[in-house]
Amino acid sequence: MKSEQNFQADLSLEFQNEHLELFANGFYNKINNYIFLSPDGSFVNDDPVFLYLQDDAYLYGGEFGFHLHPHPIDWLHFESSFEMVTGKLDDDSYLPLIPANTLTNMVRIEFEKNWIQDGYAFVKLLTAFDQNNVGDFETATDGYSLLSAGLGGSFEVFNNDVQVTISGTNLTNKTYISHLSRLKTDGIYNIGRSINLGFIFKL
């Protein structure tokens, strides 16, 4: 294959004051001799065959959102961001294996107690939209929403700091398949509900 050559333009806009941040980031990437993985419509032992292909392509998209922590309740944070990317070949057909657009909303609180430092708790909702812009031999993917939550903080134990975190993802145990999953054609869902507990000891 030939070496890839690309030209990318980026634009970033940001407004920030003591209690509000607004941002918008966009990009356009023109790639000559783009190397990408694509299904070819055939199967071996019931598994789809993917080929490495090469063609001129372009990708564009961006992210925009805000972060608000209103006065006088500075311990309360609202965050929201939308991310999107579109990939096409020069003939205007869509590239395969491009992630779906996503919207992330999170509420986070920060707190301090006599027995805890840098305490926090959050609730987050990730929404992936339908992905209907698909390449050859690729199927569309339904959207889904995943609910997550967690909390954490630092404690002093025998004059040493201990950081404790607990978080859960996909708390509603939503059955979903990511558009980028290689197991999609087998009808195998992505991971269900999970709980994570972490400890970090600073000696």
One Martini backbone bead per residue (centre of mass of N, CA, C, O) as a GRO file, in nm:
protein
  203
    1MET     BB    1   0.100   0.033   0.013
    2LYS     BB    2   0.054   0.354   0.046
    3SER     BB    3   0.112   0.645   0.173
    4GLU     BB    4  -0.015   0.858   0.382
    5GLN     BB    5  -0.200   1.174   0.330
    6ASN     BB    6  -0.252   1.481   0.524
    7PHE     BB    7  -0.510   1.734   0.599
    8GLN     BB    8  -0.564   1.956   0.885
    9ALA     BB    9  -0.840   2.131   1.035
   10ASP     BB   10  -0.876   2.356   1.318
   11LEU     BB   11  -1.139   2.460   1.559
   12SER     BB   12  -1.142   2.682   1.852
   13LEU     BB   13  -1.388   2.756   2.105
   14GLU     BB   14  -1.390   2.978   2.406
   15PHE     BB   15  -1.572   3.022   2.717
   16GLN     BB   16  -1.470   3.181   3.038
   17ASN     BB   17  -1.556   3.172   3.380
   18GLU     BB   18  -1.622   3.116   3.706
   19HIS     BB   19  -1.914   2.936   3.612
   20LEU     BB   20  -1.850   2.919   3.289
   21GLU     BB   21  -1.832   2.683   3.006
   22LEU     BB   22  -1.762   2.717   2.656
   23PHE     BB   23  -1.750   2.485   2.368
   24ALA     BB   24  -1.582   2.448   2.032
   25ASN     BB   25  -1.486   2.169   1.816
   26GLY     BB   26  -1.327   2.143   1.496
   27PHE     BB   27  -1.290   1.928   1.192
   28TYR     BB   28  -1.074   1.867   0.894
   29ASN     BB   29  -0.989   1.561   0.703
   30LYS     BB   30  -0.756   1.501   0.446
   31ILE     BB   31  -0.706   1.174   0.282
   32ASN     BB   32  -0.454   1.011   0.126
   33ASN     BB   33  -0.449   0.682   0.117
   34TYR     BB   34  -0.659   0.551   0.294
   35ILE     BB   35  -0.661   0.324   0.565
   36PHE     BB   36  -0.909   0.057   0.588
   37LEU     BB   37  -1.164  -0.124   0.743
   38SER     BB   38  -1.367  -0.384   0.569
   39PRO     BB   39  -1.631  -0.536   0.477
   40ASP     BB   40  -1.708  -0.795   0.202
   41GLY     BB   41  -1.967  -1.009   0.260
   42SER     BB   42  -1.812  -1.242   0.375
   43PHE     BB   43  -1.758  -1.585   0.506
   44VAL     BB   44  -1.593  -1.761   0.790
   45ASN     BB   45  -1.738  -1.955   0.994
   46ASP     BB   46  -1.964  -1.717   1.029
   47ASP     BB   47  -1.747  -1.498   0.977
   48PRO     BB   48  -1.655  -1.198   0.899
   49VAL     BB   49  -1.485  -1.032   0.642
   50PHE     BB   50  -1.187  -0.834   0.650
   51LEU     BB   51  -1.047  -0.550   0.480
   52TYR     BB   52  -0.778  -0.381   0.349
   53LEU     BB   53  -0.807  -0.049   0.238
   54GLN     BB   54  -0.767   0.208  -0.033
   55ASP     BB   55  -0.841   0.567  -0.016
   56ASP     BB   56  -0.985   0.853  -0.060
   57ALA     BB   57  -1.055   1.085   0.217
   58TYR     BB   58  -1.295   1.222   0.468
   59LEU     BB   59  -1.307   1.403   0.785
   60TYR     BB   60  -1.571   1.521   1.011
   61GLY     BB   61  -1.616   1.737   1.310
   62GLY     BB   62  -1.701   1.736   1.676
   63GLU     BB   63  -1.728   1.951   1.975
   64PHE     BB   64  -1.986   2.042   2.219
   65GLY     BB   65  -2.034   2.256   2.523
   66PHE     BB   66  -2.072   2.248   2.891
   67HIS     BB   67  -1.984   2.418   3.215
   68LEU     BB   68  -2.165   2.426   3.531
   69HIS     BB   69  -2.111   2.637   3.841
   70PRO     BB   70  -2.312   2.784   4.044
   71HIS     BB   71  -2.383   3.064   4.211
   72PRO     BB   72  -2.315   2.951   4.540
   73ILE     BB   73  -2.304   2.638   4.421
   74ASP     BB   74  -1.993   2.524   4.351
   75TRP     BB   75  -2.039   2.203   4.408
   76LEU     BB   76  -2.210   2.223   4.146
   77HIS     BB   77  -2.223   2.020   3.839
   78PHE     BB   78  -2.267   2.083   3.485
   79GLU     BB   79  -2.243   1.850   3.205
   80SER     BB   80  -2.209   1.890   2.839
   81SER     BB   81  -2.176   1.676   2.535
   82PHE     BB   82  -2.111   1.676   2.177
   83GLU     BB   83  -2.039   1.411   1.938
   84MET     BB   84  -1.890   1.407   1.600
   85VAL     BB   85  -1.860   1.192   1.295
   86THR     BB   86  -1.752   1.196   0.946
   87GLY     BB   87  -1.708   0.947   0.680
   88LYS     BB   88  -1.559   0.974   0.346
   89LEU     BB   89  -1.540   0.926   0.028
   90ASP     BB   90  -1.490   1.071  -0.281
   91ASP     BB   91  -1.782   0.936  -0.377
   92ASP     BB   92  -1.970   0.986  -0.102
   93SER     BB   93  -1.924   0.747   0.060
   94TYR     BB   94  -1.922   0.565   0.340
   95LEU     BB   95  -1.747   0.484   0.601
   96PRO     BB   96  -1.647   0.244   0.796
   97LEU     BB   97  -1.634   0.242   1.132
   98ILE     BB   98  -1.813   0.481   1.253
   99PRO     BB   99  -1.905   0.648   1.505
  100ALA     BB  100  -2.147   0.752   1.687
  101ASN     BB  101  -2.326   0.982   1.806
  102THR     BB  102  -2.286   1.180   2.115
  103LEU     BB  103  -2.436   1.223   2.449
  104THR     BB  104  -2.323   1.396   2.750
  105ASN     BB  105  -2.449   1.378   3.090
  106MET     BB  106  -2.359   1.558   3.402
  107VAL     BB  107  -2.366   1.518   3.760
  108ARG     BB  108  -2.171   1.701   4.009
  109ILE     BB  109  -2.027   1.659   4.334
  110GLU     BB  110  -1.859   1.845   4.595
  111PHE     BB  111  -1.680   1.747   4.903
  112GLU     BB  112  -1.618   1.826   5.261
  113LYS     BB  113  -1.477   1.662   5.542
  114ASN     BB  114  -1.319   1.566   5.824
  115TRP     BB  115  -1.289   1.248   5.688
  116ILE     BB  116  -1.285   1.395   5.398
  117GLN     BB  117  -1.129   1.428   5.075
  118ASP     BB  118  -1.217   1.500   4.765
  119GLY     BB  119  -1.516   1.473   4.732
  120TYR     BB  120  -1.748   1.270   4.526
  121ALA     BB  121  -2.032   1.277   4.289
  122PHE     BB  122  -2.208   1.092   4.020
  123VAL     BB  123  -2.412   1.139   3.716
  124LYS     BB  124  -2.445   0.950   3.401
  125LEU     BB  125  -2.545   1.011   3.049
  126LEU     BB  126  -2.520   0.801   2.765
  127THR     BB  127  -2.583   0.887   2.418
  128ALA     BB  128  -2.642   0.686   2.139
  129PHE     BB  129  -2.696   0.708   1.818
  130ASP     BB  130  -2.793   0.639   1.533
  131GLN     BB  131  -2.629   0.437   1.272
  132ASN     BB  132  -2.678   0.511   0.914
  133ASN     BB  133  -2.375   0.569   0.824
  134VAL     BB  134  -2.275   0.332   0.596
  135GLY     BB  135  -2.106   0.094   0.454
  136ASP     BB  136  -2.023  -0.156   0.284
  137PHE     BB  137  -2.166  -0.434   0.433
  138GLU     BB  138  -2.315  -0.250   0.642
  139THR     BB  139  -2.493  -0.202   0.937
  140ALA     BB  140  -2.708  -0.066   1.122
  141THR     BB  141  -2.744   0.116   1.445
  142ASP     BB  142  -2.876   0.137   1.738
  143GLY     BB  143  -2.953   0.316   1.992
  144TYR     BB  144  -2.842   0.434   2.328
  145SER     BB  145  -2.849   0.423   2.699
  146LEU     BB  146  -2.617   0.506   2.970
  147LEU     BB  147  -2.591   0.449   3.319
  148SER     BB  148  -2.399   0.632   3.563
  149ALA     BB  149  -2.206   0.596   3.878
  150GLY     BB  150  -2.034   0.775   4.157
  151LEU     BB  151  -1.767   0.766   4.414
  152GLY     BB  152  -1.532   0.963   4.627
  153GLY     BB  153  -1.209   0.970   4.815
  154SER     BB  154  -1.015   1.079   5.097
  155PHE     BB  155  -0.809   0.919   5.348
  156GLU     BB  156  -0.685   0.876   5.682
  157VAL     BB  157  -0.435   0.614   5.747
  158PHE     BB  158  -0.189   0.615   5.944
  159ASN     BB  159  -0.080   0.883   5.791
  160ASN     BB  160  -0.232   0.788   5.525
  161ASP     BB  161  -0.339   0.797   5.203
  162VAL     BB  162  -0.676   0.709   5.086
  163GLN     BB  163  -0.820   0.608   4.784
  164VAL     BB  164  -1.174   0.596   4.704
  165THR     BB  165  -1.365   0.403   4.459
  166ILE     BB  166  -1.704   0.399   4.313
  167SER     BB  167  -1.851   0.232   4.024
  168GLY     BB  168  -2.112   0.241   3.766
  169THR     BB  169  -2.219   0.067   3.472
  170ASN     BB  170  -2.500   0.010   3.331
  171LEU     BB  171  -2.736   0.006   3.562
  172THR     BB  172  -2.987  -0.102   3.370
  173ASN     BB  173  -2.890  -0.332   3.182
  174LYS     BB  174  -2.842  -0.268   2.890
  175THR     BB  175  -2.908  -0.376   2.570
  176TYR     BB  176  -2.621  -0.358   2.347
  177ILE     BB  177  -2.460  -0.231   2.036
  178SER     BB  178  -2.186  -0.139   1.904
  179HIS     BB  179  -2.079  -0.026   1.600
  180LEU     BB  180  -1.764  -0.134   1.663
  181SER     BB  181  -1.839  -0.419   1.690
  182ARG     BB  182  -1.718  -0.741   1.595
  183LEU     BB  183  -1.995  -0.894   1.725
  184LYS     BB  184  -2.252  -0.797   1.577
  185THR     BB  185  -2.313  -1.033   1.367
  186ASP     BB  186  -2.362  -1.236   1.628
  187GLY     BB  187  -2.545  -1.086   1.853
  188ILE     BB  188  -2.340  -0.960   2.062
  189TYR     BB  189  -2.331  -0.805   2.343
  190ASN     BB  190  -2.241  -0.586   2.544
  191ILE     BB  191  -2.167  -0.497   2.836
  192GLY     BB  192  -2.303  -0.485   3.127
  193ARG     BB  193  -2.325  -0.457   3.431
  194SER     BB  194  -2.088  -0.261   3.642
  195ILE     BB  195  -1.853  -0.284   3.920
  196ASN     BB  196  -1.618  -0.052   4.075
  197LEU     BB  197  -1.324  -0.091   4.290
  198GLY     BB  198  -1.095   0.149   4.449
  199PHE     BB  199  -0.739   0.161   4.558
  200ILE     BB  200  -0.513   0.417   4.701
  201PHE     BB  201  -0.185   0.417   4.832
  202LYS     BB  202  -0.009   0.672   5.024
  203LEU     BB  203   0.321   0.656   5.172
   0.00000   0.00000   0.00000
